[in-house]
Coordinates of C-alpha atoms in Angstrom, one line a residue:
M67 CA -1.4 -10.8 259.5
K68 CA -5.0 -9.7 260.0
F69 CA -7.8 -12.0 259.1
K70 CA -9.9 -10.0 256.7
S71 CA -12.3 -12.5 255.2
L72 CA -16.0 -12.2 255.9
K73 CA -18.4 -15.0 256.4
R74 CA -22.1 -14.1 256.6
L75 CA -24.1 -16.3 258.9
L76 CA -27.9 -16.3 258.4
A77 CA -29.8 -18.1 261.2
L78 CA -33.5 -18.7 260.9
A79 CA -35.6 -17.6 263.9
L80 CA -36.7 -20.0 266.5
A81 CA -40.0 -21.8 266.0
G82 CA -43.0 -19.6 266.1
V83 CA -43.7 -16.3 264.7
M84 CA -41.8 -13.5 266.3
M85 CA -43.3 -10.1 265.7
A86 CA -40.8 -7.4 264.5
G87 CA -40.9 -4.0 263.0
V88 CA -40.2 -0.3 263.4
L89 CA -40.5 1.1 266.9
T90 CA -43.4 3.5 267.3
G91 CA -42.7 6.5 269.5
C92 CA -44.4 9.8 270.2
G93 CA -44.1 11.7 266.9
G94 CA -42.0 8.8 265.7
S95 CA -42.7 6.1 263.1
A96 CA -44.0 2.6 262.6
S97 CA -43.6 -0.1 260.0
S98 CA -46.3 -1.3 257.7
D99 CA -48.3 -4.5 258.1
G100 CA -47.3 -7.5 255.9
G101 CA -50.7 -8.4 254.4
S102 CA -50.7 -11.6 252.3
D103 CA -49.6 -12.6 248.8
E104 CA -49.4 -15.7 246.6
E105 CA -46.4 -17.1 248.5
G106 CA -48.2 -17.3 251.8
S107 CA -49.7 -15.5 254.7
A108 CA -48.2 -12.6 256.5
A109 CA -47.4 -14.9 259.4
E110 CA -45.6 -17.4 257.2
R111 CA -43.6 -14.6 255.5
A112 CA -42.8 -13.0 258.8
A113 CA -41.4 -16.3 260.1
A114 CA -39.3 -16.8 257.0
A115 CA -38.0 -13.3 257.2
Q116 CA -36.7 -13.4 260.8
T117 CA -33.0 -13.7 260.1
T118 CA -30.3 -12.4 262.3
I119 CA -27.5 -10.6 260.4
E120 CA -24.1 -11.5 261.9
V121 CA -20.7 -10.6 260.6
A122 CA -17.7 -12.8 261.3
V123 CA -15.1 -10.1 261.2
S124 CA -13.2 -8.7 264.2
D125 CA -13.6 -5.1 265.4
A126 CA -10.0 -4.5 264.5
D127 CA -10.7 -5.5 260.9
K128 CA -13.8 -3.3 260.8
N129 CA -11.7 -0.4 261.9
D130 CA -9.0 -1.0 259.4
P131 CA -8.6 2.2 257.3
A132 CA -7.5 0.0 254.4
A133 CA -10.7 -2.1 254.5
T134 CA -12.4 -2.7 251.2
A135 CA -15.7 -4.4 250.3
A136 CA -13.6 -7.2 248.8
S137 CA -11.6 -7.7 252.0
N138 CA -14.9 -7.8 253.9
G139 CA -16.0 -10.7 251.7
I140 CA -18.4 -8.7 249.5
E141 CA -18.5 -9.6 245.8
L142 CA -19.6 -6.6 243.7
P143 CA -20.5 -6.9 240.0
E144 CA -18.2 -5.5 237.3
L145 CA -18.8 -1.9 236.2
P146 CA -18.3 -0.5 232.7
D147 CA -15.0 1.4 232.7
G148 CA -14.9 0.8 236.5
T149 CA -17.1 3.8 237.1
L150 CA -20.3 4.0 239.2
K151 CA -22.6 6.8 238.1
L152 CA -25.2 7.9 240.7
N153 CA -27.8 10.6 241.2
I154 CA -28.1 11.3 244.9
S155 CA -30.5 13.8 246.5
I156 CA -29.7 15.2 249.9
A157 CA -30.8 17.8 252.4
D158 CA -28.3 20.6 253.0
Y159 CA -28.2 22.3 256.4
Q160 CA -26.9 25.7 257.3
Q161 CA -23.6 24.9 255.7
S162 CA -23.1 22.8 252.6
S163 CA -20.6 20.0 252.6
E164 CA -19.8 20.6 248.9
G165 CA -16.1 21.1 248.3
T166 CA -15.1 20.7 252.0
L167 CA -12.1 18.8 253.2
V168 CA -14.1 16.0 254.7
Q169 CA -16.4 15.6 251.7
E170 CA -13.5 15.2 249.4
E171 CA -11.9 12.7 251.7
W172 CA -15.3 10.9 251.9
Q173 CA -15.2 10.5 248.1
K174 CA -11.6 9.2 248.1
R175 CA -12.2 6.7 250.9
M176 CA -15.5 5.5 249.4
E177 CA -13.9 4.9 246.0
A178 CA -11.1 2.9 247.7
Y179 CA -13.7 0.8 249.6
L180 CA -15.9 0.1 246.6
G181 CA -13.0 -0.4 244.2
C182 CA -14.3 1.9 241.6
T183 CA -14.5 5.6 240.5
L184 CA -17.6 7.4 241.8
D185 CA -19.3 9.8 239.4
I186 CA -22.0 11.3 241.6
T187 CA -24.4 14.0 240.6
W188 CA -25.5 15.6 243.9
T189 CA -28.8 17.4 244.1
R190 CA -28.7 19.6 247.2
T191 CA -31.8 21.2 248.7
P192 CA -32.0 23.4 251.8
A193 CA -33.3 21.2 254.6
V194 CA -36.6 22.9 255.2
D195 CA -37.5 22.8 251.5
Y196 CA -36.3 19.2 251.2
S197 CA -38.5 18.0 254.0
A198 CA -41.5 19.8 252.5
N199 CA -41.1 18.2 249.1
E200 CA -39.6 14.7 249.6
L201 CA -42.9 12.9 249.7
V202 CA -43.9 14.6 246.4
V203 CA -40.7 13.1 244.8
L204 CA -41.6 9.6 246.2
Q205 CA -45.2 9.9 244.9
S206 CA -43.9 10.8 241.5
G207 CA -42.0 7.5 241.3
N208 CA -39.1 9.3 239.7
V209 CA -36.6 8.8 242.6
P210 CA -32.8 9.1 242.6
D211 CA -30.4 6.3 243.2
A212 CA -30.2 7.3 246.9
A213 CA -31.7 10.1 249.0
T214 CA -32.1 11.6 252.4
V215 CA -35.4 10.8 254.1
T216 CA -36.8 12.9 257.0
K217 CA -40.3 11.3 257.1
G218 CA -39.2 8.0 258.7
A219 CA -41.3 5.0 258.1
S220 CA -43.7 6.8 255.8
V221 CA -41.1 5.6 253.2
N222 CA -42.4 2.1 253.7
E223 CA -45.5 2.8 251.6
Y224 CA -43.2 3.5 248.6
G225 CA -41.2 0.3 249.3
E226 CA -44.4 -1.7 249.1
D227 CA -45.3 -0.3 245.7
G228 CA -41.8 -0.9 244.3
T229 CA -40.5 2.6 244.3
V230 CA -37.9 2.1 247.0
L231 CA -35.4 -0.8 247.3
N232 CA -36.0 -3.5 249.9
L233 CA -32.7 -3.5 251.7
A234 CA -33.5 -6.9 253.3
D235 CA -32.8 -8.4 249.9
Y236 CA -29.2 -7.0 250.1
T237 CA -28.0 -7.8 253.5
D238 CA -25.0 -9.7 252.0
Y239 CA -23.7 -6.2 251.1
M240 CA -23.9 -5.0 254.7
V241 CA -21.0 -5.2 257.2
Y242 CA -21.4 -2.2 259.5
Y243 CA -25.1 -1.3 259.6
P244 CA -26.0 -4.5 261.5
D245 CA -23.9 -3.3 264.4
Y246 CA -26.2 -0.4 264.8
M247 CA -29.3 -2.6 264.3
N248 CA -28.2 -5.1 267.0
A249 CA -27.2 -2.5 269.5
T250 CA -30.4 -0.4 269.3
N251 CA -33.2 -0.9 271.9
G252 CA -35.4 -3.5 270.3
G253 CA -32.5 -5.0 268.3
Q254 CA -32.9 -5.8 264.6
D255 CA -36.7 -5.8 265.0
Y256 CA -36.5 -2.0 265.3
A257 CA -35.1 -1.6 261.8
K258 CA -37.4 -4.1 260.2
N259 CA -41.0 -4.3 259.2
E260 CA -43.3 -7.2 260.3
D261 CA -42.5 -9.2 257.1
G262 CA -38.8 -8.6 257.5
S263 CA -38.5 -5.9 254.9
M264 CA -36.4 -2.8 255.3
Y265 CA -36.9 0.2 253.1
Y266 CA -34.4 2.7 254.5
F267 CA -31.1 2.9 256.4
M268 CA -32.0 4.6 259.7
D269 CA -30.1 7.6 261.1
G270 CA -27.3 6.5 263.4
F271 CA -25.9 7.7 266.7
Y272 CA -22.6 6.8 268.3
N273 CA -22.4 7.4 272.0
P274 CA -19.0 5.9 273.1
D275 CA -19.2 7.1 276.7
D276 CA -22.8 5.9 277.2
I277 CA -24.0 9.4 278.2
Q278 CA -27.8 9.0 278.5
G279 CA -28.5 12.7 278.8
A280 CA -31.2 14.7 276.9
Q281 CA -31.4 18.0 275.1
S282 CA -34.4 19.6 276.6
F283 CA -37.1 19.7 279.2
T284 CA -34.9 18.0 281.8
A285 CA -34.1 21.1 283.8
F286 CA -35.6 24.4 285.0
A287 CA -33.7 27.7 284.3
Y288 CA -33.2 30.0 287.3
R289 CA -31.8 33.5 287.7
F290 CA -28.7 32.4 289.6
D291 CA -27.7 35.9 290.4
I292 CA -31.1 36.5 292.2
L293 CA -30.8 33.1 294.1
Q294 CA -27.3 33.9 295.3
E295 CA -28.2 37.5 296.3
Q296 CA -31.2 36.3 298.3
G297 CA -29.5 33.2 299.8
W298 CA -31.9 30.8 298.0
E299 CA -31.1 27.7 296.0
P300 CA -32.8 25.9 293.1
A301 CA -35.6 23.6 294.2
T302 CA -34.9 19.9 294.5
T303 CA -38.5 19.0 295.3
L304 CA -41.9 20.3 294.1
D305 CA -42.7 21.6 297.6
E306 CA -39.4 23.5 297.6
F307 CA -40.3 24.9 294.2
T308 CA -43.7 26.1 295.4
Q309 CA -42.1 27.8 298.4
L310 CA -39.4 29.4 296.3
C311 CA -42.1 30.9 294.0
A312 CA -44.0 32.2 297.1
D313 CA -40.8 33.8 298.5
M314 CA -40.0 35.4 295.1
K315 CA -43.5 36.8 294.8
D316 CA -43.3 38.3 298.3
K317 CA -40.1 40.1 297.2
I318 CA -41.6 41.3 294.0
D319 CA -44.6 42.7 295.8
D320 CA -42.6 44.6 298.4
G321 CA -40.3 46.0 295.6
T322 CA -37.1 44.3 296.7
L323 CA -36.9 42.0 293.7
D324 CA -36.7 43.7 290.3
V325 CA -38.6 41.2 288.1
D326 CA -42.2 41.4 287.0
Y327 CA -43.2 37.7 287.5
V328 CA -41.7 34.6 289.0
I329 CA -42.2 32.2 286.0
M330 CA -42.1 32.7 282.2
N331 CA -42.4 30.4 279.2
S332 CA -39.7 30.1 276.6
T333 CA -42.2 30.2 273.7
K334 CA -45.9 29.7 273.1
D335 CA -44.9 26.9 270.7
Y336 CA -44.1 24.7 273.8
P337 CA -46.9 24.6 276.3
I338 CA -45.7 25.5 279.8
Y339 CA -46.8 22.1 281.0
R340 CA -44.2 20.6 278.8
G341 CA -41.7 21.4 281.5
F342 CA -43.7 19.6 284.2
V343 CA -45.1 16.4 282.6
G344 CA -42.0 14.4 283.5
I345 CA -42.3 15.4 287.2
F346 CA -45.8 13.9 287.3
H347 CA -44.8 10.8 285.3
T348 CA -47.0 11.5 282.4
W349 CA -46.6 12.9 278.9
D350 CA -48.2 15.4 276.6
C351 CA -49.1 13.0 273.7
V352 CA -49.3 9.3 273.1
Y353 CA -46.5 7.4 274.9
Y354 CA -45.5 4.1 276.4
N355 CA -45.8 4.2 280.2
G356 CA -43.8 1.1 280.9
E357 CA -46.8 -1.3 280.5
E358 CA -48.9 0.0 277.6
W359 CA -49.5 2.8 275.2
V360 CA -51.6 5.6 276.6
F361 CA -52.5 9.1 275.8
G362 CA -50.9 11.2 278.5
P363 CA -53.2 14.3 278.4
I364 CA -56.2 12.3 279.6
E365 CA -54.4 10.6 282.5
D366 CA -55.1 11.4 286.1
N367 CA -51.5 12.4 286.5
F368 CA -51.9 15.0 283.8
R369 CA -54.9 16.4 285.5
T370 CA -53.0 16.6 288.8
M371 CA -50.3 18.5 287.0
L372 CA -52.8 20.9 285.6
Q373 CA -54.2 21.5 289.0
Y374 CA -50.7 22.3 290.3
L375 CA -50.1 24.7 287.4
N376 CA -53.5 26.4 288.0
S377 CA -52.5 27.0 291.6
L378 CA -49.3 28.7 290.4
Y379 CA -51.2 30.8 288.0
E380 CA -53.9 31.8 290.5
A381 CA -51.2 32.8 292.9
G382 CA -49.9 35.3 290.3
Y383 CA -46.5 33.5 289.8
I384 CA -46.8 33.0 286.0
D385 CA -46.4 35.7 283.4
P386 CA -50.0 36.0 281.9
E387 CA -48.4 36.0 278.4
F388 CA -47.1 32.5 278.8
G389 CA -49.4 31.1 276.1
T390 CA -49.1 34.0 273.6
A391 CA -45.4 35.2 273.6
D392 CA -43.4 33.8 270.8
F393 CA -39.7 32.8 270.8
N394 CA -38.4 36.3 270.1
Q395 CA -40.7 37.9 272.6
S396 CA -39.6 35.4 275.3
Q397 CA -36.0 36.0 274.5
V398 CA -36.6 39.7 275.3
K399 CA -38.4 38.7 278.5
A400 CA -35.5 36.5 279.6
T401 CA -32.9 39.2 279.2
T402 CA -34.9 42.2 280.5
N403 CA -35.9 41.2 284.1
V404 CA -39.4 40.0 283.3
A405 CA -39.1 36.7 285.2
A406 CA -36.7 34.7 287.4
I407 CA -37.6 31.1 286.4
C408 CA -38.3 29.3 283.1
P409 CA -39.4 25.6 283.2
T410 CA -39.5 25.0 279.4
L411 CA -36.3 25.3 277.4
W412 CA -33.7 23.6 275.3
A413 CA -30.0 23.1 275.7
G414 CA -28.3 26.3 274.8
S415 CA -31.1 28.6 275.8
V416 CA -29.4 29.7 279.0
A417 CA -26.1 30.3 277.2
S418 CA -27.9 32.5 274.6
W419 CA -29.7 34.5 277.3
N420 CA -26.5 35.1 279.2
T421 CA -24.9 36.4 276.0
A422 CA -27.8 38.7 275.1
K423 CA -28.4 40.0 278.6
T424 CA -28.6 43.8 279.1
D425 CA -27.7 43.7 282.8
E426 CA -24.2 42.5 283.5
T427 CA -25.1 41.2 286.9
M428 CA -27.8 38.8 285.3
E429 CA -26.9 35.1 285.2
W430 CA -29.3 32.4 284.1
G431 CA -28.4 28.8 285.1
L432 CA -29.9 25.3 285.2
A433 CA -30.9 22.7 287.8
F434 CA -32.5 19.3 287.2
L435 CA -36.3 19.0 287.5
P436 CA -37.6 19.1 291.1
E437 CA -39.0 15.8 292.4
D438 CA -42.6 15.2 293.6
E439 CA -42.8 12.9 296.6
E440 CA -45.6 10.8 295.1
Y441 CA -43.9 10.2 291.7
G442 CA -40.2 10.0 292.5
T443 CA -37.4 10.9 290.1
P444 CA -38.7 13.0 287.3
W445 CA -38.7 11.6 283.8
K446 CA -36.6 13.4 281.2
W447 CA -37.5 13.5 277.5
G448 CA -35.2 12.1 274.8
S449 CA -32.6 10.2 276.8
R450 CA -29.8 9.0 274.5
Q451 CA -29.1 5.3 274.2
P452 CA -25.7 4.0 275.1
G453 CA -23.2 2.9 272.4
K454 CA -24.5 2.6 268.9
S455 CA -28.2 3.2 268.1
L456 CA -30.6 4.0 265.3
N457 CA -33.3 6.7 265.0
S458 CA -36.3 5.7 262.9
S459 CA -37.4 9.3 262.1
M460 CA -34.7 9.9 259.5
G461 CA -32.4 8.1 257.2
I462 CA -31.5 7.1 253.6
Y463 CA -33.5 5.2 251.0
V464 CA -32.3 3.6 247.8
G465 CA -34.3 3.8 244.6
A466 CA -35.6 0.5 243.5
E467 CA -34.5 1.2 239.9
T468 CA -30.9 2.0 240.6
E469 CA -28.7 0.1 238.2
Y470 CA -26.2 -1.3 240.7
P471 CA -28.0 -1.7 244.0
E472 CA -25.2 -3.8 245.4
Y473 CA -22.8 -0.9 245.2
V474 CA -25.2 1.6 246.6
V475 CA -26.1 -0.6 249.6
A476 CA -22.4 -1.3 250.3
M477 CA -21.6 2.4 250.0
I478 CA -24.2 3.6 252.5
D479 CA -23.4 0.7 254.8
Y480 CA -19.8 1.8 254.9
Q481 CA -20.9 5.2 256.3
Y482 CA -21.7 3.2 259.5
S483 CA -18.1 1.9 259.9
D484 CA -16.1 3.2 262.8
Y485 CA -13.6 4.5 260.4
M486 CA -16.0 6.6 258.3
V487 CA -17.9 7.7 261.4
N488 CA -14.6 9.0 262.8
L489 CA -13.8 10.7 259.4
M490 CA -17.1 12.4 259.0
N491 CA -17.3 13.6 262.6
W492 CA -13.7 14.3 263.6
G493 CA -12.1 14.7 260.2
I494 CA -8.4 14.1 259.5
E495 CA -5.9 13.7 262.3
G496 CA -3.4 16.6 262.4
E497 CA -5.7 18.8 260.3
T498 CA -9.0 18.9 262.2
Y499 CA -8.2 17.0 265.4
T500 CA -5.3 15.6 267.4
E501 CA -5.3 12.4 269.5
T502 CA -3.4 11.7 272.7
D503 CA -3.8 8.5 274.8
G504 CA -7.0 7.8 273.0
E505 CA -8.6 11.2 273.6
K506 CA -9.5 13.2 270.6
T507 CA -9.4 17.0 270.6
F508 CA -10.4 19.4 267.8
V509 CA -7.6 21.7 266.7
D510 CA -7.3 25.2 268.1
A511 CA -8.5 26.8 264.8
I512 CA -11.9 25.2 265.6
M513 CA -12.1 25.4 269.4
D514 CA -10.7 28.9 269.7
S515 CA -13.3 30.2 267.3
D516 CA -16.2 32.3 268.6
Q517 CA -18.5 29.7 267.0
P518 CA -16.8 26.2 267.0
A519 CA -19.9 24.6 265.3
T520 CA -19.7 27.0 262.4
E521 CA -16.0 26.8 262.1
S522 CA -16.0 23.0 262.2
G523 CA -18.8 23.0 259.6
K524 CA -16.4 24.7 257.2
Y525 CA -14.4 21.5 257.1
G526 CA -17.6 19.5 256.5
L527 CA -17.7 17.9 259.9
T528 CA -21.0 16.2 260.7
A529 CA -20.5 16.7 264.4
S530 CA -20.9 20.5 263.8
S531 CA -24.7 19.9 263.5
V532 CA -24.8 22.6 260.9
C533 CA -23.2 20.5 258.1
R534 CA -23.8 16.9 256.9
T535 CA -21.1 15.1 254.9
G536 CA -21.7 12.2 252.6
V537 CA -25.3 11.0 252.3
P538 CA -27.3 12.2 255.3
F539 CA -28.4 10.8 257.6
N540 CA -25.2 9.0 258.8
P541 CA -24.1 8.5 262.4
I542 CA -23.2 11.4 264.6
D543 CA -20.4 10.9 267.1
F544 CA -21.8 12.2 270.4
N545 CA -18.4 13.2 271.9
A546 CA -17.4 15.2 268.8
M547 CA -20.8 16.9 268.8
L548 CA -20.5 17.8 272.5
D549 CA -17.1 19.4 271.8
V550 CA -18.2 21.7 269.0
A551 CA -22.0 22.0 269.1
S552 CA -22.9 22.0 272.8
L553 CA -22.2 25.2 274.7
P554 CA -21.2 25.1 278.4
E555 CA -23.8 26.6 280.7
P556 CA -24.1 27.4 284.5
W557 CA -25.5 24.5 286.5
W558 CA -26.3 23.7 290.1
N559 CA -26.8 20.6 292.2
E560 CA -26.7 19.8 295.9
T561 CA -23.3 18.2 295.8
N562 CA -21.4 20.6 293.6
G563 CA -23.3 23.8 294.2
Y564 CA -22.8 26.3 291.3
Y565 CA -20.6 25.0 288.5
E566 CA -20.4 24.9 284.7
G567 CA -21.4 22.0 282.5
K568 CA -23.0 20.9 279.3
Y569 CA -26.7 20.1 279.1
W570 CA -26.5 16.6 277.6
V571 CA -23.9 15.5 280.2
E572 CA -25.4 17.2 283.2
S573 CA -28.9 16.0 282.5
D574 CA -27.5 12.4 282.6
A575 CA -25.4 13.0 285.7
N576 CA -28.1 14.8 287.7
G577 CA -31.0 12.6 286.5
G578 CA -29.5 9.2 286.7
E579 CA -30.8 5.9 285.4
D580 CA -34.3 6.5 287.0
S581 CA -34.9 9.6 285.0
I582 CA -35.0 7.7 281.7
S583 CA -38.6 7.8 280.6
P584 CA -40.2 4.5 279.6
Y585 CA -41.2 6.4 276.5
D586 CA -37.5 6.5 275.4
R587 CA -37.1 2.7 275.7
P588 CA -40.5 1.4 274.4
P589 CA -40.9 -2.1 273.0
V590 CA -41.1 -2.7 269.2
A591 CA -44.6 -2.3 267.8
Y592 CA -46.1 -2.8 264.3
L593 CA -48.6 -0.5 262.6
S594 CA -49.8 -0.6 259.0
P595 CA -49.6 2.7 257.1
E596 CA -53.3 3.3 257.9
E597 CA -52.8 2.6 261.6
Q598 CA -49.7 4.8 261.6
T599 CA -51.9 7.6 260.2
D600 CA -54.4 7.0 263.1
K601 CA -51.6 7.0 265.6
A602 CA -50.2 10.3 264.2
E603 CA -53.5 12.0 265.4
L604 CA -52.4 11.3 269.0
S605 CA -48.8 12.3 268.5
Y606 CA -47.1 15.7 268.6
S607 CA -48.8 18.2 266.2
G608 CA -51.6 15.6 265.7
A609 CA -55.3 16.6 266.0
C610 CA -55.6 15.4 269.6
E611 CA -52.4 17.0 270.9
T612 CA -53.2 20.3 269.1
R613 CA -56.6 20.4 270.8
V614 CA -55.0 19.5 274.2
K615 CA -52.8 22.6 274.0
E616 CA -55.8 24.8 273.5
L617 CA -58.0 23.3 276.3
A618 CA -55.2 22.7 278.8
L619 CA -54.3 26.4 278.7
Q620 CA -57.9 27.2 279.7
F621 CA -57.6 24.9 282.7
I622 CA -54.3 26.6 283.8
T623 CA -55.8 30.1 283.6
G624 CA -59.1 29.0 285.3
E625 CA -61.3 29.6 282.3
R626 CA -62.3 26.0 282.8
D627 CA -62.4 24.6 286.3
I628 CA -59.8 21.8 286.6
D629 CA -61.4 20.6 289.8
D630 CA -64.8 20.1 288.2
D631 CA -65.2 16.4 287.3
E632 CA -67.8 17.2 284.6
A633 CA -65.5 19.8 283.0
W634 CA -62.7 17.2 283.0
Q635 CA -64.9 14.6 281.4
A636 CA -66.1 17.1 278.8
Y637 CA -62.4 17.8 278.0
I638 CA -61.6 14.1 277.6
D639 CA -64.6 13.6 275.3
D640 CA -63.6 16.7 273.3
V641 CA -60.0 15.4 272.8
K642 CA -61.2 11.9 271.9
S643 CA -63.6 13.3 269.3
Q644 CA -60.7 14.8 267.3
T645 CA -59.7 11.4 265.7
T646 CA -61.0 10.2 262.4
N647 CA -61.4 6.7 263.7
D648 CA -62.4 5.6 267.2
F649 CA -59.9 7.0 269.7
D650 CA -59.9 4.0 272.1
S651 CA -59.5 1.5 269.2
I652 CA -56.3 3.3 268.1
L653 CA -54.7 2.7 271.5
E654 CA -56.0 -0.9 271.6
T655 CA -54.5 -1.6 268.2
M656 CA -51.1 -0.2 269.2
N657 CA -51.1 -2.4 272.3
E658 CA -52.2 -5.5 270.4
K659 CA -49.3 -5.0 267.9
T660 CA -46.6 -4.4 270.5
V661 CA -44.0 -7.0 271.0
K662 CA -43.9 -7.7 274.8

């Protein structure tokens, strides 16, 4: 007989104050500072709050499809008529989960787990509109019982004012979420604020095969048909890349290569240098470099990269519209022989170009970033963490005034169970997937569709990436997502030559452990809401990064002389002047508040 009882063990932290909080990343989020109150200083409260949530229940018990809150040792209050009435506000993506097979099964399984009838009023809003208005709802103070959040730790402000529930007060109703907290880089500190408070469940990710690949800016796209016709290969080093560009330009000039330019950009929205920063071991906004937080665009490495790009531009290799052509214009360029190489693109771009091509002989493909001798293996952006992990940029909050917070916390926590993650991502065995020797496969009705993601979304499968079941954001199963939402694309490497693979998998296999950027595994840091606002000015779309995009383009085109020290210093001063408070002090604060 399975042992199903649960015993919660709360262990106080070791002597001394351990700093903890929400990880700050480029464009990510940070927790608020504790401050002080009548019960003691921030340091005293932080020390008291450092508890480790452990669950004395076996993995087999956690995976039990018959598990209930009661069998997990959770005591829930009695409900009138055994019914829990909730108002839940969620973001809907391309396809709504309403009425889908998996959404209905979610309701049944959640009622069985909680031991009550769920009467939920769902407020569904298209994702773009939801994101634009969610802070307005929080500011109003009239919040639902639970809701999607896409603004990350900005929700902490509303926890401090009593609008949002402090989840740390309800850890006795959590069994599954702590698994994700403990496994994430930074541990439980990642999900907590400095005083130990938690104001939202963070978005989860389940990576059972530990594939540490990325989705973008880890590979250059090449016209494989041109390379094979000319007897060339994708570049493995930056010197090889420079020579390949020169060889292509010679063929263009003598009329034997039918493209206008060697290099194009995928869209003006992503600066062309975005494809090169990892090669030079820098970044295009604030980031952790392995030792401290720095602002990449003022580093010497970044200048060296701009010098290199300027040399490519001066040689006539780069399409002069690289900084002005939008996504649609660049799609046309890629499919009408405008260029032969694109260094800035996302997973799926090559597959879409090959589908939309006008020349049947055209074939775009991918190869991992070329390596510079001085810097070594290029860094890739957005490497996935192995196993279970959390993402602080999105999640779910609970309204502080909800009548039965114990039920709401237990309900959302259950979405992180292995059983519910499997249900929401894979669906129901025999109906949406089959399993043989532990390997799951989606049914033919999904995989034989022209658009597996769209077809799987009709069932309400979260793995589709176009539909979110339950209360978003709940964990995505990486393997399921790869099956239906990641298109195979042509790849090349020195060992296998030309072959077909999926971007996430191949960026891991070809990049290896050394390609994981320190930015993707930074230590935990704490910032108050005001300090987080300061930090945002150095992040993507912040005032400094926005100014960099404008000025860096001038260096690439030669409008500003990248080799002129005075021009470079003027650029640094200009970028630093964009912040509301002192630029250097922002970085100093971030480093002071980082847990080493």
